[in-house]
PDB file of C-alpha atoms in Angstrom:
ATOM      1  CA  UNK A   1     100.226 105.527  91.056  1.00 37.00           C
ATOM      2  CA  UNK A   2      99.699 109.355  92.033  1.00 37.00           C
ATOM      3  CA  UNK A   3      95.971 108.898  91.649  1.00 36.00           C
ATOM      4  CA  UNK A   4      96.063 105.961  94.031  1.00 37.00           C
ATOM      5  CA  UNK A   5      98.152 107.910  96.598  1.00 37.00           C
ATOM      6  CA  UNK A   6      96.038 110.856  96.293  1.00 36.00           C
ATOM      7  CA  UNK A   7      92.759 108.654  96.961  1.00 35.00           C
ATOM      8  CA  UNK A   8      94.493 107.003  99.788  1.00 36.00           C
ATOM      9  CA  UNK A   9      95.144 110.329 101.326  1.00 35.00           C
ATOM     10  CA  UNK A  10      91.713 111.420 100.853  1.00 33.00           C
ATOM     11  CA  UNK A  11      90.686 108.364 102.752  1.00 31.00           C
ATOM     12  CA  UNK A  12      92.760 108.580 105.671  1.00 32.00           C
ATOM     13  CA  UNK A  13      92.146 112.369 105.862  1.00 32.00           C
ATOM     14  CA  UNK A  14      88.473 111.361 106.372  1.00 29.00           C
ATOM     15  CA  UNK A  15      89.501 108.829 109.083  1.00 31.00           C
ATOM     16  CA  UNK A  16      91.090 111.357 111.305  1.00 34.00           C
ATOM     17  CA  UNK A  17      94.612 109.975 110.749  1.00 34.00           C
ATOM     18  CA  UNK A  18      97.261 112.562 110.586  1.00 32.00           C
ATOM     19  CA  UNK A  19      97.851 112.940 106.717  1.00 35.00           C
ATOM     20  CA  UNK A  20     100.034 115.992 106.995  1.00 35.00           C
ATOM     21  CA  UNK A  21     102.253 114.306 109.264  1.00 42.00           C
ATOM     22  CA  UNK A  22     102.751 111.426 106.870  1.00 50.00           C
ATOM     23  CA  UNK A  23     105.826 111.757 104.682  1.00 62.00           C
ATOM     24  CA  UNK A  24     104.213 108.970 102.362  1.00 77.00           C
ATOM     25  CA  UNK A  25     101.157 107.262 101.544  1.00 90.00           C
ATOM     26  CA  UNK A  26     101.338 104.418  99.230  1.00 94.00           C
ATOM     27  CA  UNK A  27      99.533 101.384  98.143  1.00 96.00           C
ATOM     28  CA  UNK A  28     100.424  98.031  99.660  1.00 96.00           C
ATOM     29  CA  UNK A  29     103.381  96.574  97.947  1.00 96.00           C
ATOM     30  CA  UNK A  30     105.297  99.874  97.360  1.00 95.00           C
ATOM     31  CA  UNK A  31     108.706 100.292  98.515  1.00 96.00           C
ATOM     32  CA  UNK A  32     109.564 103.216 100.792  1.00 95.00           C
ATOM     33  CA  UNK A  33     112.642 104.539 102.451  1.00 94.00           C
ATOM     34  CA  UNK A  34     113.399 106.465 105.674  1.00 94.00           C
ATOM     35  CA  UNK A  35     116.750 108.187 106.666  1.00 93.00           C
ATOM     36  CA  UNK A  36     118.290 109.831 109.750  1.00 89.00           C
ATOM     37  CA  UNK A  37     118.628 113.386 109.694  1.00 90.00           C
ATOM     38  CA  UNK A  38     122.289 113.089 108.529  1.00 89.00           C
ATOM     39  CA  UNK A  39     121.593 110.491 105.747  1.00 88.00           C
ATOM     40  CA  UNK A  40     124.048 108.077 107.264  1.00 95.00           C
ATOM     41  CA  UNK A  41     121.501 105.348 107.790  1.00 96.00           C
ATOM     42  CA  UNK A  42     118.836 104.518 105.247  1.00 97.00           C
ATOM     43  CA  UNK A  43     116.354 101.993 105.643  1.00 97.00           C
ATOM     44  CA  UNK A  44     113.768 100.623 103.032  1.00 97.00           C
ATOM     45  CA  UNK A  45     110.588  98.968 103.910  1.00 97.00           C
ATOM     46  CA  UNK A  46     107.819  97.089 101.773  1.00 97.00           C
ATOM     47  CA  UNK A  47     104.572  95.932 103.470  1.00 97.00           C
ATOM     48  CA  UNK A  48     102.157  93.462 101.749  1.00 97.00           C
ATOM     49  CA  UNK A  49      99.251  90.921 102.507  1.00 93.00           C
ATOM     50  CA  UNK A  50      97.366  92.715 105.439  1.00 97.00           C
ATOM     51  CA  UNK A  51      94.810  89.906 106.211  1.00 97.00           C
ATOM     52  CA  UNK A  52      93.522  87.815 108.859  1.00 97.00           C
ATOM     53  CA  UNK A  53      95.861  85.223 110.011  1.00 95.00           C
ATOM     54  CA  UNK A  54      95.483  81.571 110.648  1.00 93.00           C
ATOM     55  CA  UNK A  55      98.902  81.090 112.403  1.00 90.00           C
ATOM     56  CA  UNK A  56      99.371  79.928 116.076  1.00 87.00           C
ATOM     57  CA  UNK A  57     101.673  82.395 117.682  1.00 87.00           C
ATOM     58  CA  UNK A  58     102.980  82.477 121.044  1.00 85.00           C
ATOM     59  CA  UNK A  59     100.832  85.409 122.403  1.00 85.00           C
ATOM     60  CA  UNK A  60      97.572  85.775 123.908  1.00 88.00           C
ATOM     61  CA  UNK A  61      95.004  87.300 121.279  1.00 92.00           C
ATOM     62  CA  UNK A  62      91.853  89.139 122.393  1.00 95.00           C
ATOM     63  CA  UNK A  63      90.320  89.653 119.264  1.00 96.00           C
ATOM     64  CA  UNK A  64      91.090  88.683 115.915  1.00 97.00           C
ATOM     65  CA  UNK A  65      94.697  87.977 114.708  1.00 96.00           C
ATOM     66  CA  UNK A  66      96.003  89.914 111.473  1.00 97.00           C
ATOM     67  CA  UNK A  67      99.452  89.660 109.816  1.00 96.00           C
ATOM     68  CA  UNK A  68     101.204  91.622 107.333  1.00 97.00           C
ATOM     69  CA  UNK A  69     104.443  90.686 105.633  1.00 97.00           C
ATOM     70  CA  UNK A  70     107.208  93.270 105.665  1.00 97.00           C
ATOM     71  CA  UNK A  71     110.658  93.437 103.955  1.00 97.00           C
ATOM     72  CA  UNK A  72     113.275  95.296 105.510  1.00 97.00           C
ATOM     73  CA  UNK A  73     116.515  96.525 103.539  1.00 98.00           C
ATOM     74  CA  UNK A  74     119.600  98.289 104.868  1.00 98.00           C
ATOM     75  CA  UNK A  75     119.883 100.816 102.014  1.00 97.00           C
ATOM     76  CA  UNK A  76     122.789 102.394 103.623  1.00 97.00           C
ATOM     77  CA  UNK A  77     124.621 101.584 106.557  1.00 97.00           C
ATOM     78  CA  UNK A  78     123.887  99.006 109.219  1.00 97.00           C
ATOM     79  CA  UNK A  79     120.203  99.358 110.207  1.00 97.00           C
ATOM     80  CA  UNK A  80     118.122  97.566 112.981  1.00 94.00           C
ATOM     81  CA  UNK A  81     114.352  97.332 112.039  1.00 93.00           C
ATOM     82  CA  UNK A  82     111.838  99.240 114.384  1.00 93.00           C
ATOM     83  CA  UNK A  83     109.317  96.666 114.475  1.00 94.00           C
ATOM     84  CA  UNK A  84     107.542  98.291 117.472  1.00 94.00           C
ATOM     85  CA  UNK A  85     106.830 101.407 115.103  1.00 96.00           C
ATOM     86  CA  UNK A  86     104.316  99.468 112.984  1.00 97.00           C
ATOM     87  CA  UNK A  87     100.506  99.582 113.527  1.00 97.00           C
ATOM     88  CA  UNK A  88      97.497  98.552 111.728  1.00 98.00           C
ATOM     89  CA  UNK A  89      94.646 100.987 111.113  1.00 97.00           C
ATOM     90  CA  UNK A  90      91.009 100.843 110.282  1.00 97.00           C
ATOM     91  CA  UNK A  91      89.378 103.371 108.060  1.00 94.00           C
ATOM     92  CA  UNK A  92      87.650 104.616 111.210  1.00 95.00           C
ATOM     93  CA  UNK A  93      90.950 105.560 112.697  1.00 94.00           C
ATOM     94  CA  UNK A  94      91.156 102.565 115.137  1.00 97.00           C
ATOM     95  CA  UNK A  95      94.967 101.775 115.369  1.00 97.00           C
ATOM     96  CA  UNK A  96      96.193  98.178 116.606  1.00 98.00           C
ATOM     97  CA  UNK A  97      99.869  98.081 117.541  1.00 96.00           C
ATOM     98  CA  UNK A  98     102.093  95.359 116.601  1.00 95.00           C
ATOM     99  CA  UNK A  99     102.248  92.580 118.758  1.00 93.00           C
ATOM    100  CA  UNK A 100     105.525  92.203 120.763  1.00 78.00           C
ATOM    101  CA  UNK A 101     108.106  92.425 117.924  1.00 62.00           C
ATOM    102  CA  UNK A 102     107.432  89.342 115.816  1.00 55.00           C
ATOM    103  CA  UNK A 103     106.236  87.598 118.982  1.00 59.00           C
ATOM    104  CA  UNK A 104     109.017  85.044 118.373  1.00 73.00           C
ATOM    105  CA  UNK A 105     106.769  83.366 115.829  1.00 82.00           C
ATOM    106  CA  UNK A 106     108.668  81.038 113.387  1.00 82.00           C
ATOM    107  CA  UNK A 107     107.656  83.450 110.256  1.00 89.00           C
ATOM    108  CA  UNK A 108     108.077  86.659 112.334  1.00 91.00           C
ATOM    109  CA  UNK A 109     110.148  89.616 111.216  1.00 94.00           C
ATOM    110  CA  UNK A 110     113.552  89.542 112.484  1.00 92.00           C
ATOM    111  CA  UNK A 111     114.553  92.263 114.797  1.00 92.00           C
ATOM    112  CA  UNK A 112     118.208  91.598 114.200  1.00 94.00           C
ATOM    113  CA  UNK A 113     120.479  94.399 112.745  1.00 96.00           C
ATOM    114  CA  UNK A 114     121.180  94.438 108.795  1.00 97.00           C
ATOM    115  CA  UNK A 115     124.528  95.328 107.339  1.00 98.00           C
ATOM    116  CA  UNK A 116     124.332  97.505 104.202  1.00 98.00           C
ATOM    117  CA  UNK A 117     122.742  95.707 101.188  1.00 98.00           C
ATOM    118  CA  UNK A 118     121.074  92.903 103.309  1.00 98.00           C
ATOM    119  CA  UNK A 119     117.352  92.430 103.361  1.00 97.00           C
ATOM    120  CA  UNK A 120     115.074  90.371 105.736  1.00 96.00           C
ATOM    121  CA  UNK A 121     111.321  89.437 105.350  1.00 96.00           C
ATOM    122  CA  UNK A 122     108.752  88.242 107.884  1.00 95.00           C
ATOM    123  CA  UNK A 123     105.561  88.577 109.370  1.00 95.00           C
ATOM    124  CA  UNK A 124     104.322  91.282 112.068  1.00 95.00           C
ATOM    125  CA  UNK A 125     100.797  90.589 113.847  1.00 95.00           C
ATOM    126  CA  UNK A 126      98.344  92.739 115.065  1.00 96.00           C
ATOM    127  CA  UNK A 127      95.484  91.801 117.435  1.00 97.00           C
ATOM    128  CA  UNK A 128      92.139  93.405 115.957  1.00 98.00           C
ATOM    129  CA  UNK A 129      89.590  94.019 118.587  1.00 97.00           C
ATOM    130  CA  UNK A 130      87.305  96.263 116.477  1.00 96.00           C
ATOM    131  CA  UNK A 131      87.233  97.439 112.889  1.00 97.00           C
ATOM    132  CA  UNK A 132      88.843  95.729 110.193  1.00 96.00           C
ATOM    133  CA  UNK A 133      92.356  97.354 109.393  1.00 97.00           C
ATOM    134  CA  UNK A 134      93.006  98.548 105.764  1.00 96.00           C
ATOM    135  CA  UNK A 135      96.388 100.391 106.154  1.00 97.00           C
ATOM    136  CA  UNK A 136      99.713  99.692 108.030  1.00 97.00           C
ATOM    137  CA  UNK A 137     101.292 102.806 109.520  1.00 97.00           C
ATOM    138  CA  UNK A 138     104.916 103.202 110.574  1.00 96.00           C
ATOM    139  CA  UNK A 139     104.779 105.833 113.378  1.00 95.00           C
ATOM    140  CA  UNK A 140     107.497 107.015 115.510  1.00 93.00           C
ATOM    141  CA  UNK A 141     105.468 107.765 118.644  1.00 93.00           C
ATOM    142  CA  UNK A 142     104.571 111.307 117.398  1.00 93.00           C
ATOM    143  CA  UNK A 143     103.705 111.214 113.587  1.00 94.00           C
ATOM    144  CA  UNK A 144     102.810 108.741 110.726  1.00 95.00           C
ATOM    145  CA  UNK A 145     106.164 108.459 108.707  1.00 95.00           C
ATOM    146  CA  UNK A 146     104.953 105.780 106.222  1.00 96.00           C
ATOM    147  CA  UNK A 147     101.512 104.579 105.252  1.00 96.00           C
ATOM    148  CA  UNK A 148     100.605 101.656 103.180  1.00 97.00           C
ATOM    149  CA  UNK A 149      97.016 101.638 102.190  1.00 96.00           C
ATOM    150  CA  UNK A 150      94.745  98.855 100.583  1.00 86.00           C
ATOM    151  CA  UNK A 151      91.278  97.493 100.635  1.00 52.00           C
ATOM    152  CA  UNK A 152      89.193  96.140 103.765  1.00 45.00           C
ATOM    153  CA  UNK A 153      91.858  93.310 104.207  1.00 43.00           C
ATOM    154  CA  UNK A 154      91.931  90.034 102.283  1.00 41.00           C
ATOM    155  CA  UNK A 155      89.491  87.147 102.786  1.00 37.00           C
ATOM    156  CA  UNK A 156      90.798  84.497 105.578  1.00 35.00           C
ATOM    157  CA  UNK A 157      93.354  82.136 103.748  1.00 33.00           C
TER     158      UNK A 157
END
């Protein structure tokens, strides 16, 4: 696992993405947590299955639609998933923001608050208009807080 994270860090470092700012770079499927400065709220995230999507969503797509599955867990306190903080990123650094939170798609990740111990799983979507993404980043607008890295994306379903 450590070797995979080191390799992922090297790949991201070569892409120009801010590795030093990332608190965690892990392979897809890894469970990562973030807490507020006082430790009152702790949210857990798992991201899997970054791939081209064949779903029809209520949003205009200019490029190719990609999806990832996200599980959010309220580890401590009542939390609200910060869906707008997710982005897909290509190895070359091109970043694609999540489409309007879950774009009200039937399988989209719910933006509803979760009480401690509860979890929610759903999809997030990206409009990929350039290079194929190989990672999903959770960025607060200043820095990458969590990064999940994989290959060049799975083949279309």
